[in-house]
GROMACS .gro file of C-alpha atoms in nm:
model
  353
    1UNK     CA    1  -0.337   1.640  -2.946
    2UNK     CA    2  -0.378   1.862  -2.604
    3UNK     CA    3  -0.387   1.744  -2.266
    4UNK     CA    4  -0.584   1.468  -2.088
    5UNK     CA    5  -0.811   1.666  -1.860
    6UNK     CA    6  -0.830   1.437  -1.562
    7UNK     CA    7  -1.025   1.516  -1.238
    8UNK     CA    8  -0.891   1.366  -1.018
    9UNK     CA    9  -1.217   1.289  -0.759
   10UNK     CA   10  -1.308   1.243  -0.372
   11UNK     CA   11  -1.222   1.237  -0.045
   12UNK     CA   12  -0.852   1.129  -0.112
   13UNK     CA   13  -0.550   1.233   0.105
   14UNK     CA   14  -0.289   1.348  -0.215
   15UNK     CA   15  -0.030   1.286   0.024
   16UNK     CA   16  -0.136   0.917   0.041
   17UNK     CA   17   0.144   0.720  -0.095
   18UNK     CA   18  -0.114   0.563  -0.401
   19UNK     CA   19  -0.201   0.892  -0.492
   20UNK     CA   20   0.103   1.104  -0.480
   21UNK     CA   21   0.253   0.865  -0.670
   22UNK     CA   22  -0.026   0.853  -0.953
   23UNK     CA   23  -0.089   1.229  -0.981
   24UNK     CA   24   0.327   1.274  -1.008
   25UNK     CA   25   0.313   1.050  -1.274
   26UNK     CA   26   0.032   1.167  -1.469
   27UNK     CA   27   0.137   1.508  -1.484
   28UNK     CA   28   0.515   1.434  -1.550
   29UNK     CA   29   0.373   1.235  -1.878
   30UNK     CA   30   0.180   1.585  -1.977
   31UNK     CA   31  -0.176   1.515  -1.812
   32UNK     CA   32  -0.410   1.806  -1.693
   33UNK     CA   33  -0.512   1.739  -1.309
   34UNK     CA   34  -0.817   1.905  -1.168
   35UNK     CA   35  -0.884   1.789  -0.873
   36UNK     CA   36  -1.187   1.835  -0.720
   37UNK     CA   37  -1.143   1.735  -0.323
   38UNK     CA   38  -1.368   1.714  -0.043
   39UNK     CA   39  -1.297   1.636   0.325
   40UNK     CA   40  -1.339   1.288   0.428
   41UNK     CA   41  -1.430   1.417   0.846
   42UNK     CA   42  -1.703   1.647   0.675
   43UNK     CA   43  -2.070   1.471   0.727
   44UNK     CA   44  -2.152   1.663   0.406
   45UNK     CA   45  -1.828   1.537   0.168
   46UNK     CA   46  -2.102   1.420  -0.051
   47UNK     CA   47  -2.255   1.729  -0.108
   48UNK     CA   48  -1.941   1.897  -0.147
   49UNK     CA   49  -1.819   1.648  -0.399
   50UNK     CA   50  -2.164   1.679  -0.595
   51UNK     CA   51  -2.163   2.061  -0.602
   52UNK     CA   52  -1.792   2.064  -0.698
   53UNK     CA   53  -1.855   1.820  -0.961
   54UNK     CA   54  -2.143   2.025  -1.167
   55UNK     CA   55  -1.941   2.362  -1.081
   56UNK     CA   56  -1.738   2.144  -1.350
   57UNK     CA   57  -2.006   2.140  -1.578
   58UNK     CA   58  -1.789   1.897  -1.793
   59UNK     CA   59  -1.464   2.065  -1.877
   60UNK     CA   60  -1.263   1.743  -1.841
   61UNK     CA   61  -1.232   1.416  -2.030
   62UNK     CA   62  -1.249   1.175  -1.721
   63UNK     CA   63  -1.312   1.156  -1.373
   64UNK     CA   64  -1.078   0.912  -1.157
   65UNK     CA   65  -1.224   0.824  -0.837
   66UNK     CA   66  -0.918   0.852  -0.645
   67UNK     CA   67  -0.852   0.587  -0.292
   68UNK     CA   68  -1.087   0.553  -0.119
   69UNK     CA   69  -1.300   0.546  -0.390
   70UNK     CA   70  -1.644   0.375  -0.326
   71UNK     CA   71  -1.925   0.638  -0.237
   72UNK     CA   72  -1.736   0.912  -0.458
   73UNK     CA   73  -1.807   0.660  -0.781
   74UNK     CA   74  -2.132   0.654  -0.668
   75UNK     CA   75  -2.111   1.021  -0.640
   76UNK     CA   76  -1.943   1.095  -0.999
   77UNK     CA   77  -2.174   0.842  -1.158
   78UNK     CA   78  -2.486   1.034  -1.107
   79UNK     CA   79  -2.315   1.374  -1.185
   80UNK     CA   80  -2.121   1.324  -1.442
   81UNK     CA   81  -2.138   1.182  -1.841
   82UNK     CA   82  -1.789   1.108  -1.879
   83UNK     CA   83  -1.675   0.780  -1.837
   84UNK     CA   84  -1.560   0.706  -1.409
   85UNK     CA   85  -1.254   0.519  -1.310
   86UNK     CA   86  -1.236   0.351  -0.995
   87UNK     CA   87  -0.905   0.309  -0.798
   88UNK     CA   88  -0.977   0.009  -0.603
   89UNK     CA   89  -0.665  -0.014  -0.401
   90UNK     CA   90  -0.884  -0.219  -0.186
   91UNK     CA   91  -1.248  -0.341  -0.043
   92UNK     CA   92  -1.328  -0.176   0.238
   93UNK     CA   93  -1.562  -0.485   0.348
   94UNK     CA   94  -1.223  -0.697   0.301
   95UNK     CA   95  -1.017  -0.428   0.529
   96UNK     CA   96  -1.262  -0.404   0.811
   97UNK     CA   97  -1.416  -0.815   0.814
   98UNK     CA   98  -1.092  -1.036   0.691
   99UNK     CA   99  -0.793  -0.814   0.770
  100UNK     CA  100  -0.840  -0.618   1.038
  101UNK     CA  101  -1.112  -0.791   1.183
  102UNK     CA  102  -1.339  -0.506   1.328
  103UNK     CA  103  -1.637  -0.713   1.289
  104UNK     CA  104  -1.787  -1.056   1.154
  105UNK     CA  105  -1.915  -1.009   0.790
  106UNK     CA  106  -2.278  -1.083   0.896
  107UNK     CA  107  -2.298  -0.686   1.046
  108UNK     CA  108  -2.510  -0.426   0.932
  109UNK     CA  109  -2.191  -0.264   0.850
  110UNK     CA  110  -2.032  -0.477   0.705
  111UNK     CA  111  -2.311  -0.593   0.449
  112UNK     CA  112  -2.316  -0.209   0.397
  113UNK     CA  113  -1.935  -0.194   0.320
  114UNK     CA  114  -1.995  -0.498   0.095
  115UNK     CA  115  -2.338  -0.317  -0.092
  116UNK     CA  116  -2.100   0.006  -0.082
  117UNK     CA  117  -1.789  -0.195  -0.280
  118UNK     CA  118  -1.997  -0.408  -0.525
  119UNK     CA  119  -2.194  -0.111  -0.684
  120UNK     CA  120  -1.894   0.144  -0.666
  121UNK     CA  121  -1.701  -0.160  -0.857
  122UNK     CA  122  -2.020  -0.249  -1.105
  123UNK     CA  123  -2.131   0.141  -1.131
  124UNK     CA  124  -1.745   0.245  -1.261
  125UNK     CA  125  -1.681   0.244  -1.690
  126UNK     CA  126  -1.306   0.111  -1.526
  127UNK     CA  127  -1.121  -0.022  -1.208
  128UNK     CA  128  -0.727   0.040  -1.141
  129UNK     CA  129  -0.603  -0.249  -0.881
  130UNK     CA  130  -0.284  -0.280  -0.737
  131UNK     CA  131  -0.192  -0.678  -0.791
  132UNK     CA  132  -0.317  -1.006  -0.995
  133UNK     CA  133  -0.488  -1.125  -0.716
  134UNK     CA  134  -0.648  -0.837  -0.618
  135UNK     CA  135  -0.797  -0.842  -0.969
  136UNK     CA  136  -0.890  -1.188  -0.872
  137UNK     CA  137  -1.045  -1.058  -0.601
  138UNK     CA  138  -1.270  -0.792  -0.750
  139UNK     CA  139  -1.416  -1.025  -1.015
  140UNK     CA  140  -1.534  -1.283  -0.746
  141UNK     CA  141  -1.833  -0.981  -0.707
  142UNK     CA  142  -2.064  -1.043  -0.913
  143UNK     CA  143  -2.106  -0.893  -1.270
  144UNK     CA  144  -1.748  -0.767  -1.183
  145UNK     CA  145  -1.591  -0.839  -1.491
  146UNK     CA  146  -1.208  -0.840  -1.487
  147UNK     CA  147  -1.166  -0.681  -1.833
  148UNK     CA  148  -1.272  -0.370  -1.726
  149UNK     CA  149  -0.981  -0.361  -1.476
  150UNK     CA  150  -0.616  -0.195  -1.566
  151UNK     CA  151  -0.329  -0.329  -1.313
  152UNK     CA  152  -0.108  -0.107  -1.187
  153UNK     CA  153   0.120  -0.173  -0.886
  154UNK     CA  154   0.160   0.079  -0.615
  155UNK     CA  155   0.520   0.185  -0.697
  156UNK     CA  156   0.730   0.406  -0.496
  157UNK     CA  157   0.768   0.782  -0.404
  158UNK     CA  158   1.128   0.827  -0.491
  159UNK     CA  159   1.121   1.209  -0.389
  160UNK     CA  160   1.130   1.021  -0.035
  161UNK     CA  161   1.220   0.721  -0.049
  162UNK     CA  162   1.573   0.725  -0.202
  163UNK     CA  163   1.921   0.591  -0.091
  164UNK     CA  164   2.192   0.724   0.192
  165UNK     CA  165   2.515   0.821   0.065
  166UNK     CA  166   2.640   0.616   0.320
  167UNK     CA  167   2.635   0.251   0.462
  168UNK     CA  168   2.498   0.247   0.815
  169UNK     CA  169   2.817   0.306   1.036
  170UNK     CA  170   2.856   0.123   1.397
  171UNK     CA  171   2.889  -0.228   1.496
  172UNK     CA  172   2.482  -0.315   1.561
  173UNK     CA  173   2.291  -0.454   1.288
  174UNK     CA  174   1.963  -0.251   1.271
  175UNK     CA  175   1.675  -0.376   1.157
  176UNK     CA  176   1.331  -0.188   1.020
  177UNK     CA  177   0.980  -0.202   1.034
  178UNK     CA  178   0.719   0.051   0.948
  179UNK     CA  179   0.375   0.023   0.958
  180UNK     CA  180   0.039   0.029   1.092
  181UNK     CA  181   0.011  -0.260   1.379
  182UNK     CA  182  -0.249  -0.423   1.197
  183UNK     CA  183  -0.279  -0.820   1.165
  184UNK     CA  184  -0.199  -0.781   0.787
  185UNK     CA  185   0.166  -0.672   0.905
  186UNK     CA  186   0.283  -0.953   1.152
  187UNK     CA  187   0.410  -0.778   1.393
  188UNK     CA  188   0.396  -0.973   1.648
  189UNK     CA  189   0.591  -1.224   1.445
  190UNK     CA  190   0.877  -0.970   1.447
  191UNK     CA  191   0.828  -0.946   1.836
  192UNK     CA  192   0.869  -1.346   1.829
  193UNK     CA  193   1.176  -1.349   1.569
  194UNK     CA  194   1.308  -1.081   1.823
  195UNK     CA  195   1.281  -1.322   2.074
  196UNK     CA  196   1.458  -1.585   1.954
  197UNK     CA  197   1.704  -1.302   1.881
  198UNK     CA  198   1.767  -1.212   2.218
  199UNK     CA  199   2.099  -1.328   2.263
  200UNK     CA  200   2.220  -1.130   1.977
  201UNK     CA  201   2.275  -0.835   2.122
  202UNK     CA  202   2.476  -0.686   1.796
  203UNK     CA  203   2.098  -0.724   1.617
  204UNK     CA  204   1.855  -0.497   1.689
  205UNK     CA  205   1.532  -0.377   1.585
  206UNK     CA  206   1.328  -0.025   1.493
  207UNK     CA  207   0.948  -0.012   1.464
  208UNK     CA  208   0.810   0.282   1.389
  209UNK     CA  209   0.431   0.283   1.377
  210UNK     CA  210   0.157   0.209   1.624
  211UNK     CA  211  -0.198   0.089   1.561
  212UNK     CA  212  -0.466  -0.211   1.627
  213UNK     CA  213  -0.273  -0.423   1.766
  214UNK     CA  214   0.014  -0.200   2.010
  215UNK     CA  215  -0.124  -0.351   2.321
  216UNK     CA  216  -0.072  -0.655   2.248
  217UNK     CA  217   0.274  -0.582   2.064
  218UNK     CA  218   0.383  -0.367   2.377
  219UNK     CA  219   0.279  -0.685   2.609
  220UNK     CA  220   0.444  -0.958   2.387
  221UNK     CA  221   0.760  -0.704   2.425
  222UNK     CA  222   0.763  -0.683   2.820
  223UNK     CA  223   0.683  -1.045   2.847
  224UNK     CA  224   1.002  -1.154   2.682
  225UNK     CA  225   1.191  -0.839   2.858
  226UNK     CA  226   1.293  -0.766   2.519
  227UNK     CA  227   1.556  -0.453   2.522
  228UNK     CA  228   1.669  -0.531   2.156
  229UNK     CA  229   1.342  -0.362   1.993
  230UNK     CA  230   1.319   0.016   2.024
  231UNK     CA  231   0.941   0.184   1.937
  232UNK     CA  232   0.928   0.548   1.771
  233UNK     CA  233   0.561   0.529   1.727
  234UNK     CA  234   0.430   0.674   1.398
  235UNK     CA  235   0.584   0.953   1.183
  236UNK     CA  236   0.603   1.089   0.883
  237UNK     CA  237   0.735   0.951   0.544
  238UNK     CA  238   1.011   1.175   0.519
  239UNK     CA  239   1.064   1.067   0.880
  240UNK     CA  240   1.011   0.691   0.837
  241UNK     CA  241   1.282   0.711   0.523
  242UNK     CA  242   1.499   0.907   0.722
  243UNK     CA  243   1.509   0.640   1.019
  244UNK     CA  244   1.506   0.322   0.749
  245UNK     CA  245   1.848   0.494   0.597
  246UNK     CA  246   1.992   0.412   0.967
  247UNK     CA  247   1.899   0.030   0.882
  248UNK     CA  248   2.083  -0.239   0.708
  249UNK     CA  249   1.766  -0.430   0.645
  250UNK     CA  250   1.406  -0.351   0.560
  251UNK     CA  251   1.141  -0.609   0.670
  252UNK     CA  252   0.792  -0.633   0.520
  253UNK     CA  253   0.486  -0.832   0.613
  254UNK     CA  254   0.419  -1.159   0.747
  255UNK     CA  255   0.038  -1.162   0.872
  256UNK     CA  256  -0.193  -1.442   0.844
  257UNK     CA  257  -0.500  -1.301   0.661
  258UNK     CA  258  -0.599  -1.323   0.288
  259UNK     CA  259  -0.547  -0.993   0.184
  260UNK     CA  260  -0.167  -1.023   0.317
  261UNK     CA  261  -0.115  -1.273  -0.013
  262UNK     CA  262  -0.262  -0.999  -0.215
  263UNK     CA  263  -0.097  -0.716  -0.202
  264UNK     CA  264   0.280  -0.600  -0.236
  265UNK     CA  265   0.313  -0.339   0.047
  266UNK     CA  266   0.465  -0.012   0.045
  267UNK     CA  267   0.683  -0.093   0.264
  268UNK     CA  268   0.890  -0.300   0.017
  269UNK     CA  269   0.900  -0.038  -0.298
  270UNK     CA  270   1.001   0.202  -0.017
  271UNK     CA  271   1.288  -0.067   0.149
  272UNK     CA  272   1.437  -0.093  -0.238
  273UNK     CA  273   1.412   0.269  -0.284
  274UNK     CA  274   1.624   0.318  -0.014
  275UNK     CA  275   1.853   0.040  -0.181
  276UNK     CA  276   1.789  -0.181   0.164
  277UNK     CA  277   1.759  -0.582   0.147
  278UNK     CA  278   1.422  -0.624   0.206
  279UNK     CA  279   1.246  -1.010   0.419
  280UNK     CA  280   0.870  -1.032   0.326
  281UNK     CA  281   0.688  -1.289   0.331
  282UNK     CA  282   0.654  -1.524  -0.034
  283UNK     CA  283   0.343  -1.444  -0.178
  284UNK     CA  284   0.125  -1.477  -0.551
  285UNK     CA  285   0.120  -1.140  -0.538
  286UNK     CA  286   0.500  -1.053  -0.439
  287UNK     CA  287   0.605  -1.321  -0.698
  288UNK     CA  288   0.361  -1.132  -0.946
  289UNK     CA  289   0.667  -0.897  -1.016
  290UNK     CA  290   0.981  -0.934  -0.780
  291UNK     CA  291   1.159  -1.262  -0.735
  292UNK     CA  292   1.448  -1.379  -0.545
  293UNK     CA  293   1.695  -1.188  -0.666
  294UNK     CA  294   1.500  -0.849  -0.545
  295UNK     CA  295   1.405  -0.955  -0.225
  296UNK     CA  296   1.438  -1.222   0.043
  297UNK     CA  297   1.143  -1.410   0.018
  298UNK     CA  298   1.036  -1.661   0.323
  299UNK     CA  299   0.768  -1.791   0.531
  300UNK     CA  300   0.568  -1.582   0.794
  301UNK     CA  301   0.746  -1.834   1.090
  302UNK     CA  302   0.890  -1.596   1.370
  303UNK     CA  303   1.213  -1.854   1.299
  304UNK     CA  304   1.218  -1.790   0.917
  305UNK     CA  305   1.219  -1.431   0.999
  306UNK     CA  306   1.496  -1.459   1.227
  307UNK     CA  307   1.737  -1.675   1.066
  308UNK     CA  308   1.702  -1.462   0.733
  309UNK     CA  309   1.786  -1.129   0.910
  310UNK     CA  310   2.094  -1.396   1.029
  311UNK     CA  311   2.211  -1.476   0.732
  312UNK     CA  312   2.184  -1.147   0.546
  313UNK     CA  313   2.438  -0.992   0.874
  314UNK     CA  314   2.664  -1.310   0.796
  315UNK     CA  315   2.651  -1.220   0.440
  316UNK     CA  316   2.697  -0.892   0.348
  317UNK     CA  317   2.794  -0.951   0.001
  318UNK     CA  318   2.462  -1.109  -0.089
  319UNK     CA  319   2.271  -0.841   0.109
  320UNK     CA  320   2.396  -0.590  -0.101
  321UNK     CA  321   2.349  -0.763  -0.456
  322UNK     CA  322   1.964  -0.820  -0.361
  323UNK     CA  323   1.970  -0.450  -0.226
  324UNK     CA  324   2.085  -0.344  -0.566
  325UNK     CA  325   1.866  -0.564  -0.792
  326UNK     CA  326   1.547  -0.473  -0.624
  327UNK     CA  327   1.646  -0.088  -0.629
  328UNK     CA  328   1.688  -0.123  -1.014
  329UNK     CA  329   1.374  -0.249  -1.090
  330UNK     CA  330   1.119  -0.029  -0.859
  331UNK     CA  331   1.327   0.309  -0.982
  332UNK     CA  332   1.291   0.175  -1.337
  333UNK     CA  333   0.980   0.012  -1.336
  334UNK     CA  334   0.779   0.164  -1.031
  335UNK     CA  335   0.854   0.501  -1.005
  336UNK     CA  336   0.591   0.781  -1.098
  337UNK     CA  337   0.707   0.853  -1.477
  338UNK     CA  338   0.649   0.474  -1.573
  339UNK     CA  339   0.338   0.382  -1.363
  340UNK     CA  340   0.184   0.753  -1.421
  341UNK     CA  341   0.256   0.653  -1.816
  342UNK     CA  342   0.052   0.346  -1.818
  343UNK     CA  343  -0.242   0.478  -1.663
  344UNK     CA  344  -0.236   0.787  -1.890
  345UNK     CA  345  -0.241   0.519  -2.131
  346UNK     CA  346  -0.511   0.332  -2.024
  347UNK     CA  347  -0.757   0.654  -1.963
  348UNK     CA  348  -0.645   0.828  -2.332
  349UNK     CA  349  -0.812   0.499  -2.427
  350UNK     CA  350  -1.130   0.481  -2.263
  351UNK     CA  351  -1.176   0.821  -2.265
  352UNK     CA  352  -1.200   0.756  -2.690
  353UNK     CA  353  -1.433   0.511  -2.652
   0.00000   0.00000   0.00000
């Protein structure tokens, strides 16, 4: 049988963790990728994509609307007579209205971000989402059927993200965030655990990021004259990994909104890859495939947060057994070759229809 042609389709960033990870995987299991790639700053990516597309004139067996993928579905739809996969890694309406909070869902934009989701999501022959709940999620739009979708968790990029040959040296206990300051992270809850922190001096934290909300992280920080949090704004993922080796614990996300209980972030693949115990918040969608032997699973209180980084520096040992548990099971489980494997899988199929 030869090669899955896949083209892979839009205005995607290949670096982006979702899909480097998914076009690693796919062509490690023996997939064709032609990707046909538009920029998302150009006013005419649309165009682009279109032209591109019919340049094509069929010589694949399925187009996969790569993240972010609503308007290129659209796009492919109307081009194209093979069958149209949508990664929805997530609604853009959801993003910009309940997590981030740019605007109240009555907008004009918004109702155009929530048009622009539900056709992309009823136009598609397939969805790929990243959790349970998100699947939950999709099928709440209407005529969204949830048999159409294929789950498939993020996963990791262990070309990056893999352990030091070392144990952090020195007496302080470091811990790690990364991350866009977003209200889906918590951050702010860190700055508060920090806080009640303060007077141990041996414990201190790294954030590296920057975002939404780093005025208000920055002000929460001179407030409490906080000297125990240093800030190395954003870099890249070669950097971040290389900073998170320094650590001796990885935290994840403790925010407030909906979309924060349905989603496992990168953040904690990456934390395991680097064989780090990882705190994030207890979740459906964490608990839809790590438990709490993987990772230290808690509440989104600033005093949760604080007393587990406490008792992970008072107990080494069990640091280190969760450290190894949840490092098995993303490098086994969530790593390109598996993840790539199941979607190759699940497009062989519908491609056969």
């Amino acid at each position: 049988m030869s090669a899955l042609r896949v083209c892979w389709f839009g205005i995607y960033d290949p670096s982006y963790p979702r899909n480097d990870i998914l076009l690693r995987g796919l062509r490690t299991n023996g997939a064709e990728i032609i990707e046909c790639h538009a920029d998302w700053r150009d006013k005419n990516r649309y165009k682009i994509l279109r032209e591109k597309l019919r340049a094509l004139d069929g010589a694949y067996d399925i187009v996969y609307a790569a993240h972010p993928s609503p308007g290129p579905v659209l796009v492919a739809k109307l081009v194209s007579r093979k069958p149209v996969v949508m990664d929805a890694l997530y609604s853009m309406f959801d993003a910009a209205v309940n997590d981030r909070q740019e605007m109240p869902w009555y907008h004009p934009r918004a109702m155009k971000l929530w048009i622009l989701d539900w056709l992309s999501a009823l136009a598609c022959d397939a969805m790929v989402v990243d959790t349970i709940e998100d699947q939950k999620y999709w099928s709440r739009f209407p005529f969204v059927r949830a048999s159409k979708m294929l789950v498939l968790y993020t996963g990791i990029q262990e070309q990056i993200f893999y352990p030091a040959e070392h144990e952090p040296a020195g007496r302080e206990f470091l811990v790690s965030f990364h991350g866009f300051y977003i209200p889906l992270q918590g951050v702010d809850r860190i700055v508060e655990a920090a806080r009640l922190l303060r007077d141990e001096p041996d414990i201190r934290f790294r954030f590296i990021g920057s975002g939404q909300l780093s005025k208000k992280v920055d002000g929460l920080i001179e407030k409490y004259g906080l000297t125990t949090i240093e800030q190395v704004g954003r870099k890249t993922s070669e950097e971040v990994a290389a900073l998170s080796r320094e650590a001796h614990v990885v935290l994840g996300i403790f925010g407030a909104t909906n979309k924060a209980q349905r989603v496992v972030p990168n953040k904690v693949y990456e934390g395991l890859g680097l064989r780090k115990p990882v705190i994030t918040m207890d979740t459906p969608a964490v608990r839809e495939i790590f438990d709490d032997a993987d990772l230290l699973l808690i509440d989104n209180a600033p005093e949760s947060i604080a007393q587990a980084i406490r008792s992970l520096k008072a107990d080494p040992a069990h640091a280190r057994e969760i450290a190894e548990r949840g490092h098995a099971k993303v490098t086994t489980r969530y790593s390109p070759t598996p993840l790539g494997g199941q979607l190759l899988d699940f497009l062989v199929q519908l491609s056969s229809r």
